[in-house]
mmCIF file of C-alpha atoms and ligand atoms in Angstrom:
data_model
loop_
_atom_site.group_PDB
_atom_site.id
_atom_site.type_symbol
_atom_site.label_atom_id
_atom_site.label_comp_id
_atom_site.label_asym_id
_atom_site.label_seq_id
_atom_site.Cartn_x
_atom_site.Cartn_y
_atom_site.Cartn_z
ATOM 1 C CA MET A 1 -8.953 -7.819 -16.722
ATOM 2 C CA THR A 2 -12.448 -7.006 -16.135
ATOM 3 C CA LEU A 3 -13.815 -5.854 -12.441
ATOM 4 C CA GLU A 4 -14.589 -10.203 -11.464
ATOM 5 C CA GLU A 5 -11.228 -10.660 -12.782
ATOM 6 C CA THR A 6 -9.131 -7.831 -11.242
ATOM 7 C CA VAL A 7 -11.542 -9.021 -7.611
ATOM 8 C CA VAL A 8 -10.140 -12.065 -7.690
ATOM 9 C CA ALA A 9 -6.233 -11.506 -8.367
ATOM 10 C CA ILE A 10 -6.424 -8.741 -5.623
ATOM 11 C CA ARG A 11 -8.305 -10.747 -3.552
ATOM 12 C CA GLY A 12 -6.118 -14.084 -3.945
ATOM 13 C CA MET A 13 -3.585 -12.142 -4.024
ATOM 14 C CA GLU A 14 -1.786 -12.112 -7.446
ATOM 15 C CA VAL A 15 -1.706 -8.776 -7.575
ATOM 16 C CA ARG A 16 -0.269 -7.510 -4.345
ATOM 17 C CA GLY A 17 0.972 -4.552 -2.906
ATOM 18 C CA ALA A 18 0.179 -0.870 -2.559
ATOM 19 C CA GLY A 19 0.867 0.483 -5.333
ATOM 20 C CA ARG A 20 0.177 -2.046 -7.383
ATOM 21 C CA ILE A 21 -3.105 -3.108 -6.038
ATOM 22 C CA ALA A 22 -4.249 1.366 -6.999
ATOM 23 C CA ARG A 23 -3.032 0.608 -9.958
ATOM 24 C CA LEU A 24 -5.072 -2.297 -10.832
ATOM 25 C CA ALA A 25 -8.291 -1.075 -9.328
ATOM 26 C CA VAL A 26 -8.018 2.063 -11.496
ATOM 27 C CA GLU A 27 -7.396 -0.174 -14.334
ATOM 28 C CA ALA A 28 -10.542 -1.905 -13.735
ATOM 29 C CA LEU A 29 -12.456 1.004 -13.173
ATOM 30 C CA CYS A 30 -11.242 2.273 -17.045
ATOM 31 C CA SER A 31 -12.333 -0.848 -18.835
ATOM 32 C CA HIS A 32 -15.786 -1.176 -16.600
ATOM 33 C CA ALA A 33 -16.632 2.314 -17.807
ATOM 34 C CA ALA A 34 -15.306 1.458 -21.477
ATOM 35 C CA ALA A 35 -18.176 -1.906 -21.581
ATOM 36 C CA GLN A 36 -21.069 0.249 -20.021
ATOM 37 C CA GLU A 37 -23.411 0.375 -23.061
ATOM 38 C CA THR A 38 -25.717 2.744 -21.430
ATOM 39 C CA TYR A 39 -26.891 6.103 -22.442
ATOM 40 C CA ASP A 40 -28.729 6.398 -18.859
ATOM 41 C CA LEU A 41 -26.332 8.922 -16.556
ATOM 42 C CA ALA A 42 -27.719 7.428 -13.836
ATOM 43 C CA SER A 43 -27.556 3.857 -14.445
ATOM 44 C CA PHE A 44 -24.530 4.760 -15.329
ATOM 45 C CA ARG A 45 -22.744 6.212 -12.139
ATOM 46 C CA CYS A 46 -24.955 3.252 -10.255
ATOM 47 C CA ALA A 47 -22.791 0.629 -11.920
ATOM 48 C CA MET A 48 -19.786 2.856 -11.553
ATOM 49 C CA GLU A 49 -20.298 3.313 -7.580
ATOM 50 C CA GLN A 50 -21.230 -0.545 -7.465
ATOM 51 C CA ALA A 51 -17.862 -1.722 -9.210
ATOM 52 C CA ALA A 52 -15.801 0.986 -6.943
ATOM 53 C CA ARG A 53 -17.386 -0.870 -3.614
ATOM 54 C CA THR A 54 -16.442 -4.395 -4.729
ATOM 55 C CA LEU A 55 -13.149 -2.798 -5.135
ATOM 56 C CA ILE A 56 -12.494 -1.124 -2.085
ATOM 57 C CA ALA A 57 -13.843 -4.048 0.087
ATOM 58 C CA THR A 58 -11.359 -6.613 -1.925
ATOM 59 C CA ARG A 59 -8.408 -5.765 0.292
ATOM 60 C CA PRO A 60 -9.411 -3.271 3.340
ATOM 61 C CA THR A 61 -5.753 -2.305 4.719
ATOM 62 C CA ALA A 62 -4.323 -0.834 1.208
ATOM 63 C CA VAL A 63 -5.609 2.755 1.577
ATOM 64 C CA SER A 64 -3.652 3.831 -1.893
ATOM 65 C CA LEU A 65 -7.240 1.501 -3.023
ATOM 66 C CA PRO A 66 -9.898 3.901 -2.135
ATOM 67 C CA ASN A 67 -8.134 6.893 -2.496
ATOM 68 C CA ALA A 68 -7.034 5.983 -6.117
ATOM 69 C CA VAL A 69 -10.946 4.735 -6.995
ATOM 70 C CA HIS A 70 -12.214 8.102 -5.066
ATOM 71 C CA VAL A 71 -9.654 10.450 -7.744
ATOM 72 C CA VAL A 72 -11.571 7.962 -10.782
ATOM 73 C CA MET A 73 -15.061 8.396 -9.238
ATOM 74 C CA ALA A 74 -15.054 12.153 -7.944
ATOM 75 C CA ALA A 75 -13.535 13.563 -11.815
ATOM 76 C CA MET A 76 -16.933 11.106 -13.077
ATOM 77 C CA ARG A 77 -19.268 12.379 -11.038
ATOM 78 C CA ARG A 78 -18.655 15.754 -12.420
ATOM 79 C CA ALA A 79 -19.967 14.505 -15.644
ATOM 80 C CA THR A 80 -23.490 15.719 -17.462
ATOM 81 C CA THR A 81 -23.460 13.163 -20.010
ATOM 82 C CA VAL A 82 -21.905 9.430 -20.015
ATOM 83 C CA PRO A 83 -19.945 10.311 -23.154
ATOM 84 C CA GLU A 84 -18.233 12.823 -20.671
ATOM 85 C CA ALA A 85 -17.934 10.832 -17.534
ATOM 86 C CA LYS A 86 -16.413 8.301 -19.671
ATOM 87 C CA THR A 87 -14.081 10.677 -20.879
ATOM 88 C CA ARG A 88 -13.698 11.846 -17.058
ATOM 89 C CA ILE A 89 -12.744 8.957 -15.897
ATOM 90 C CA HIS A 90 -9.838 7.719 -18.542
ATOM 91 C CA ASP A 91 -8.197 10.701 -18.157
ATOM 92 C CA GLU A 92 -8.571 10.786 -14.480
ATOM 93 C CA GLY A 93 -7.361 7.295 -14.735
ATOM 94 C CA SER A 94 -4.345 7.287 -16.934
ATOM 95 C CA ALA A 95 -3.330 10.654 -14.775
ATOM 96 C CA PHE A 96 -3.298 8.926 -11.982
ATOM 97 C CA LEU A 97 -1.632 5.594 -13.749
ATOM 98 C CA SER A 98 1.367 7.965 -15.072
ATOM 99 C CA ALA A 99 1.309 9.764 -11.570
ATOM 100 C CA SER A 100 2.010 6.658 -9.493
ATOM 101 C CA ARG A 101 4.423 5.467 -11.540
ATOM 102 C CA GLU A 102 6.354 8.620 -11.797
ATOM 103 C CA ALA A 103 5.600 8.819 -7.986
ATOM 104 C CA VAL A 104 7.838 5.350 -6.986
ATOM 105 C CA LYS A 105 10.787 7.043 -9.406
ATOM 106 C CA LYS A 106 10.989 9.596 -7.501
ATOM 107 C CA ILE A 107 11.150 7.860 -3.537
ATOM 108 C CA GLY A 108 13.292 5.671 -5.496
ATOM 109 C CA GLU A 109 15.747 9.119 -5.935
ATOM 110 C CA ILE A 110 14.588 10.817 -2.427
ATOM 111 C CA GLY A 111 14.958 7.527 -0.724
ATOM 112 C CA ALA A 112 18.859 6.841 -2.158
ATOM 113 C CA ARG A 113 20.225 9.864 -0.499
ATOM 114 C CA HIS A 114 19.508 8.870 2.671
ATOM 115 C CA ILE A 115 21.075 5.449 1.669
ATOM 116 C CA ARG A 116 25.210 5.781 1.981
ATOM 117 C CA ASP A 117 28.144 4.232 0.897
ATOM 118 C CA GLY A 118 28.724 1.098 2.876
ATOM 119 C CA ASP A 119 25.070 0.778 4.351
ATOM 120 C CA VAL A 120 23.560 -2.878 5.411
ATOM 121 C CA LEU A 121 19.480 -2.694 5.106
ATOM 122 C CA LEU A 122 16.719 -4.047 6.215
ATOM 123 C CA THR A 123 13.878 -4.485 4.707
ATOM 124 C CA HIS A 124 10.690 -6.615 4.966
ATOM 125 C CA CYS A 125 7.654 -7.557 2.765
ATOM 126 C CA ASN A 126 8.103 -7.259 -1.122
ATOM 127 C CA SER A 127 7.347 -3.239 -1.159
ATOM 128 C CA GLU A 128 7.853 -1.760 -4.637
ATOM 129 C CA ALA A 129 8.048 1.574 -3.365
ATOM 130 C CA ALA A 130 11.334 0.715 -0.464
ATOM 131 C CA LEU A 131 13.017 -1.619 -3.805
ATOM 132 C CA ALA A 132 12.585 2.188 -5.715
ATOM 133 C CA CYS A 133 15.156 3.291 -2.815
ATOM 134 C CA ILE A 134 17.443 0.521 -2.453
ATOM 135 C CA ILE A 135 18.022 -0.133 -5.971
ATOM 136 C CA ALA A 136 18.407 3.236 -6.573
ATOM 137 C CA ALA A 137 20.760 3.336 -3.905
ATOM 138 C CA HIS A 138 22.761 0.434 -5.614
ATOM 139 C CA ARG A 139 22.458 2.022 -9.454
ATOM 140 C CA GLU A 140 24.530 4.938 -8.150
ATOM 141 C CA GLY A 141 27.414 3.314 -7.321
ATOM 142 C CA LYS A 142 26.908 3.181 -3.272
ATOM 143 C CA ARG A 143 28.285 -0.449 -2.275
ATOM 144 C CA ILE A 144 25.243 -2.165 0.115
ATOM 145 C CA GLU A 145 24.077 -4.866 1.233
ATOM 146 C CA VAL A 146 20.706 -6.156 2.370
ATOM 147 C CA TYR A 147 18.779 -8.445 5.027
ATOM 148 C CA ALA A 148 15.664 -9.282 3.143
ATOM 149 C CA THR A 149 12.416 -11.122 5.789
ATOM 150 C CA GLU A 150 10.795 -14.430 4.625
ATOM 151 C CA VAL A 151 7.639 -13.068 5.340
ATOM 152 C CA ARG A 152 5.545 -15.294 7.086
ATOM 153 C CA PRO A 153 3.422 -16.996 5.854
ATOM 154 C CA ARG A 154 2.441 -15.794 1.707
ATOM 155 C CA GLY A 155 6.449 -15.784 1.305
ATOM 156 C CA GLN A 156 6.692 -12.352 -0.251
ATOM 157 C CA GLY A 157 10.493 -12.093 0.652
ATOM 158 C CA LEU A 158 11.128 -14.081 -1.961
ATOM 159 C CA LEU A 159 10.076 -12.160 -4.982
ATOM 160 C CA THR A 160 12.163 -8.985 -2.868
ATOM 161 C CA ILE A 161 14.897 -11.519 -2.647
ATOM 162 C CA THR A 162 14.800 -12.161 -6.631
ATOM 163 C CA ALA A 163 14.580 -8.566 -7.781
ATOM 164 C CA LEU A 164 17.535 -7.494 -5.797
ATOM 165 C CA ASN A 165 19.410 -10.571 -6.509
ATOM 166 C CA ALA A 166 18.824 -9.111 -10.293
ATOM 167 C CA GLU A 167 20.704 -6.153 -9.595
ATOM 168 C CA GLY A 168 23.409 -7.740 -8.660
ATOM 169 C CA ILE A 169 22.943 -6.574 -4.932
ATOM 170 C CA ARG A 170 24.405 -8.375 -2.008
ATOM 171 C CA THR A 171 21.274 -10.280 -0.087
ATOM 172 C CA ASN A 172 21.191 -12.398 3.447
ATOM 173 C CA TYR A 173 17.387 -13.668 2.790
ATOM 174 C CA ILE A 174 16.289 -14.296 6.671
ATOM 175 C CA VAL A 175 13.336 -15.710 8.211
ATOM 176 C CA ASP A 176 11.266 -13.274 10.255
ATOM 177 C CA SER A 177 12.306 -14.262 13.774
ATOM 178 C CA ALA A 178 15.519 -13.522 12.974
ATOM 179 C CA VAL A 179 15.510 -9.382 12.792
ATOM 180 C CA ARG A 180 16.678 -9.044 16.209
ATOM 181 C CA PHE A 181 19.599 -11.491 15.755
ATOM 182 C CA PHE A 182 21.257 -9.154 12.563
ATOM 183 C CA MET A 183 19.923 -5.898 13.448
ATOM 184 C CA GLN A 184 22.898 -4.527 15.097
ATOM 185 C CA LYS A 185 24.734 -4.528 11.927
ATOM 186 C CA VAL A 186 21.220 -2.701 9.954
ATOM 187 C CA ASP A 187 22.102 1.116 9.493
ATOM 188 C CA LEU A 188 18.912 1.696 8.096
ATOM 189 C CA VAL A 189 15.753 -0.087 8.418
ATOM 190 C CA VAL A 190 13.964 0.548 4.493
ATOM 191 C CA VAL A 191 10.157 -0.231 4.409
ATOM 192 C CA GLY A 192 6.682 0.671 2.438
ATOM 193 C CA ALA A 193 3.488 1.024 3.064
ATOM 194 C CA ASP A 194 0.274 0.668 3.556
ATOM 195 C CA ALA A 195 -1.479 3.554 4.994
ATOM 196 C CA VAL A 196 0.171 6.196 6.996
ATOM 197 C CA ALA A 197 -2.042 8.196 9.511
ATOM 198 C CA VAL A 198 -2.254 12.080 10.021
ATOM 199 C CA ASN A 199 -1.159 11.002 13.561
ATOM 200 C CA GLY A 200 1.914 9.519 11.320
ATOM 201 C CA ALA A 201 1.547 6.555 11.985
ATOM 202 C CA VAL A 202 2.759 3.642 9.243
ATOM 203 C CA VAL A 203 0.628 0.621 8.495
ATOM 204 C CA ASN A 204 2.490 -1.852 6.836
ATOM 205 C CA LYS A 205 2.748 -5.850 6.950
ATOM 206 C CA ILE A 206 2.520 -8.255 9.684
ATOM 207 C CA GLY A 207 6.314 -7.935 11.877
ATOM 208 C CA THR A 208 7.101 -3.616 10.647
ATOM 209 C CA SER A 209 6.486 -2.998 14.014
ATOM 210 C CA GLN A 210 8.326 -5.551 16.045
ATOM 211 C CA ILE A 211 11.203 -4.698 13.059
ATOM 212 C CA ALA A 212 10.751 -0.863 14.422
ATOM 213 C CA LEU A 213 10.793 -1.432 17.767
ATOM 214 C CA THR A 214 14.041 -3.228 17.541
ATOM 215 C CA ALA A 215 15.361 -1.383 15.342
ATOM 216 C CA HIS A 216 14.438 1.786 18.026
ATOM 217 C CA GLU A 217 16.261 -0.376 20.665
ATOM 218 C CA THR A 218 19.825 -0.194 18.486
ATOM 219 C CA ARG A 219 18.620 2.903 17.193
ATOM 220 C CA THR A 220 19.255 2.082 13.311
ATOM 221 C CA SER A 221 17.212 4.308 11.883
ATOM 222 C CA VAL A 222 13.996 3.270 10.171
ATOM 223 C CA MET A 223 12.878 4.563 6.838
ATOM 224 C CA VAL A 224 9.375 4.446 5.295
ATOM 225 C CA ALA A 225 8.874 4.621 2.063
ATOM 226 C CA ALA A 226 5.158 5.552 0.901
ATOM 227 C CA GLU A 227 3.829 7.935 -2.258
ATOM 228 C CA THR A 228 1.045 10.720 -0.848
ATOM 229 C CA TYR A 229 -1.570 8.315 -2.160
ATOM 230 C CA LYS A 230 -0.924 5.814 0.568
ATOM 231 C CA PHE A 231 -1.893 9.025 3.177
ATOM 232 C CA ALA A 232 -5.326 8.392 4.728
ATOM 233 C CA PRO A 233 -7.737 11.606 5.242
ATOM 234 C CA ARG A 234 -9.997 10.004 7.077
ATOM 235 C CA THR A 235 -8.037 9.126 9.984
ATOM 236 C CA ILE A 236 -8.235 13.125 10.638
ATOM 237 C CA PHE A 237 -11.886 12.197 11.457
ATOM 238 C CA GLY A 238 -10.375 9.756 13.775
ATOM 239 C CA GLU A 239 -11.197 6.133 11.317
ATOM 240 C CA GLN A 240 -8.985 3.478 12.292
ATOM 241 C CA ILE A 241 -7.533 1.754 9.213
ATOM 242 C CA ALA A 242 -9.076 -1.755 9.129
ATOM 243 C CA ILE A 243 -6.583 -4.599 9.655
ATOM 244 C CA GLU A 244 -7.046 -7.228 7.252
ATOM 245 C CA GLU A 245 -7.470 -10.582 9.291
ATOM 246 C CA ARG A 246 -6.548 -13.987 6.426
ATOM 247 C CA ASP A 247 -7.328 -17.252 6.726
ATOM 248 C CA GLY A 248 -5.981 -19.315 8.549
ATOM 249 C CA GLU A 249 -5.283 -21.600 6.461
ATOM 250 C CA GLU A 250 -2.529 -19.181 4.917
ATOM 251 C CA VAL A 251 -0.266 -20.343 8.223
ATOM 252 C CA LEU A 252 -1.339 -23.918 8.612
ATOM 253 C CA ALA A 253 -2.486 -25.314 6.091
ATOM 254 C CA GLY A 254 -4.850 -29.043 5.367
ATOM 255 C CA GLU A 255 -4.870 -31.891 8.348
ATOM 256 C CA ILE A 256 -3.125 -30.492 11.321
ATOM 257 C CA SER A 257 -5.265 -27.842 12.060
ATOM 258 C CA ARG A 258 -8.123 -30.148 11.470
ATOM 259 C CA THR A 259 -7.211 -32.097 14.332
ATOM 260 C CA LEU A 260 -6.457 -29.435 16.896
ATOM 261 C CA PRO A 261 -9.480 -28.185 17.138
ATOM 262 C CA HIS A 262 -9.181 -25.871 20.379
ATOM 263 C CA VAL A 263 -6.782 -24.149 18.236
ATOM 264 C CA THR A 264 -7.715 -20.807 16.692
ATOM 265 C CA VAL A 265 -5.174 -19.714 13.850
ATOM 266 C CA ARG A 266 -4.824 -16.112 13.564
ATOM 267 C CA ASN A 267 -3.609 -14.220 10.996
ATOM 268 C CA PRO A 268 -3.429 -10.936 11.179
ATOM 269 C CA SER A 269 -2.097 -9.124 7.752
ATOM 270 C CA PHE A 270 -0.897 -5.907 8.943
ATOM 271 C CA ASP A 271 0.192 -4.343 12.333
ATOM 272 C CA VAL A 272 1.114 -0.236 12.752
ATOM 273 C CA THR A 273 4.328 1.167 13.641
ATOM 274 C CA PRO A 274 3.619 4.129 16.049
ATOM 275 C CA ALA A 275 5.739 7.796 14.636
ATOM 276 C CA GLU A 276 8.278 7.208 17.585
ATOM 277 C CA TYR A 277 9.939 4.578 15.686
ATOM 278 C CA ILE A 278 9.770 5.327 12.240
ATOM 279 C CA ASP A 279 12.757 8.386 11.236
ATOM 280 C CA LEU A 280 11.466 9.286 7.588
ATOM 281 C CA ILE A 281 9.028 8.998 5.475
ATOM 282 C CA VAL A 282 9.869 9.126 2.132
ATOM 283 C CA THR A 283 6.876 10.422 -0.202
ATOM 284 C CA GLU A 284 7.281 12.153 -4.101
ATOM 285 C CA VAL A 285 6.756 15.229 -2.837
ATOM 286 C CA GLY A 286 9.839 15.201 0.034
ATOM 287 C CA ALA A 287 11.094 12.833 2.713
ATOM 288 C CA ILE A 288 9.447 14.753 5.437
ATOM 289 C CA PRO A 289 9.617 13.551 9.594
ATOM 290 C CA PRO A 290 6.145 11.804 10.452
ATOM 291 C CA GLN A 291 4.385 14.257 12.479
ATOM 292 C CA MET A 292 4.264 15.993 9.041
ATOM 293 C CA ALA A 293 2.247 13.665 8.080
ATOM 294 C CA TYR A 294 -1.269 16.174 8.461
ATOM 295 C CA LEU A 295 0.418 18.377 5.851
ATOM 296 C CA VAL A 296 0.939 15.721 3.287
ATOM 297 C CA ILE A 297 -3.069 14.981 3.552
ATOM 298 C CA ARG A 298 -4.103 18.934 3.523
ATOM 299 C CA ASP A 299 -1.539 20.056 0.509
ATOM 300 C CA HIS A 300 -1.233 16.672 -1.638
ATOM 301 C CA LEU A 301 -3.393 15.015 -1.703
ATOM 302 C CA GLY A 302 -6.512 17.142 -3.326
ATOM 303 C CA TRP A 303 -9.347 16.009 -0.854
ATOM 304 C CA GLU A 304 -12.258 18.477 -0.205
ATOM 305 C CA ILE A 305 -11.490 17.958 3.918
ATOM 306 C CA GLY A 306 -15.170 18.688 5.154
ATOM 307 C CA ALA A 307 -16.469 16.268 2.959
ATOM 308 C CA LEU A 308 -14.801 13.247 4.637
ATOM 309 C CA SER A 309 -16.621 13.902 8.057
ATOM 310 C CA GLY A 310 -19.852 12.361 6.526
ATOM 311 C CA LYS A 311 -20.595 8.615 8.275
ATOM 312 C CA THR A 312 -20.707 5.949 5.248
ATOM 313 C CA TRP A 313 -17.893 6.513 2.599
ATOM 314 C CA PRO A 314 -17.097 6.399 -0.301
ATOM 315 C CA PRO A 315 -20.729 7.609 -0.851
ATOM 316 C CA LEU A 316 -23.093 5.913 -3.142
ATOM 317 C CA VAL A 317 -24.464 8.501 -5.673
ATOM 318 C CA GLY A 318 -27.048 8.223 -8.423
ATOM 319 C CA CYS A 319 -28.079 4.595 -7.180
ATOM 320 C CA GLU A 320 -30.915 5.895 -4.831
ATOM 321 C CA GLY A 321 -33.758 3.601 -5.003
ATOM 322 C CA ARG A 322 -31.679 0.690 -6.792
ATOM 323 C CA SER A 323 -30.864 -2.609 -4.607
ATOM 324 C CA GLU A 324 -26.368 -2.837 -4.818
HETATM 325 C C1 LIG B 1 2.423 -5.678 1.001
HETATM 326 C C2 LIG B 1 3.171 -4.380 2.067
HETATM 327 C C3 LIG B 1 4.156 -3.549 1.384
HETATM 328 C C4 LIG B 1 2.808 -2.588 1.097
HETATM 329 C C5 LIG B 1 4.044 -1.161 0.481
HETATM 330 O O1 LIG B 1 1.762 -6.654 1.613
HETATM 331 O O2 LIG B 1 2.947 -4.834 2.997
HETATM 332 O O3 LIG B 1 5.066 -3.079 2.206
HETATM 333 O O4 LIG B 1 2.066 -2.852 0.381
HETATM 334 O O5 LIG B 1 3.815 -1.972 -0.979
HETATM 335 P P1 LIG B 1 0.771 -7.789 0.354
HETATM 336 P P2 LIG B 1 4.276 -0.909 -2.543
HETATM 337 O O6 LIG B 1 1.676 -8.461 0.092
HETATM 338 O O7 LIG B 1 -0.168 -8.322 1.748
HETATM 339 O O8 LIG B 1 0.023 -6.985 -0.462
HETATM 340 O O9 LIG B 1 5.321 0.248 -2.204
HETATM 341 O O10 LIG B 1 4.789 -1.792 -3.123
HETATM 342 O O11 LIG B 1 3.160 -0.908 -2.669
#
């Protein structure tokens, strides 16, 4: 896919989910680098920095996206020639792609250990990391049953029930507003994450915080499955994670909304679940209580924490004097 096609695919949610978005962005950076014909390092760097910015702007909430782009761009910035930069981008990009796929597998293995034989689970949206845990538990022979939400307005629950059905997992498909009705039957909520803040708060599909609150009320455990590249380093410096608000047309389409001039349709795509409503975050480096998020950022992301305190992020290196 070209850079432009990738941008359209991510914005239009043909490719969605924080992990998949990150991998697609890295693939786009790699092919964009390979397609550059210049041997002038400054021009090459500028083209790549602009591509990085464009990709990061496609969807604002999933921190996996800027984190993945940063990994590749940091490798490029160390190069002194264009061929070296291309090689570094290719190598770093390939390493990220395989580490990301491996992380999901590992999370599945670790997460499955927290699912018991006979458990009733509830999941929300469509998270490959959360599904990896559920499917791994099922493949280990644990008899589980799942409640999966519909996920208004985009209906990602359909993807989830299709995946669960393909595995032969007993699944109940419910509308989002039925969560509290069924929560008494649920042993464990398993969801993914678009971002994890330094204080352990988890950003995930809109409705996750309501589900966690309901789980708290019934003392049902909440497990979040999140690769380490979904942890948000700049939250250390108080940066807020932006919550994407999508077009109201996704909620109320067409003529009816035009006949209600006093009504504004609001469509936030994600919400924030505070750490106190989360029991465990399963990452590829182990399961942690949310309060340990800082350690993941410090020890496993490989970011220069000091460098993050700069005002503009990501830095635009190599485009000095050029129009963006
Ligand atoms: C997807 C969503 C998922 C996380 C984690 O939202 O909220 O739970 O991205 O997914 P959207 P994964 O459909 O708006 O992208 O574990 O696959 O990264």
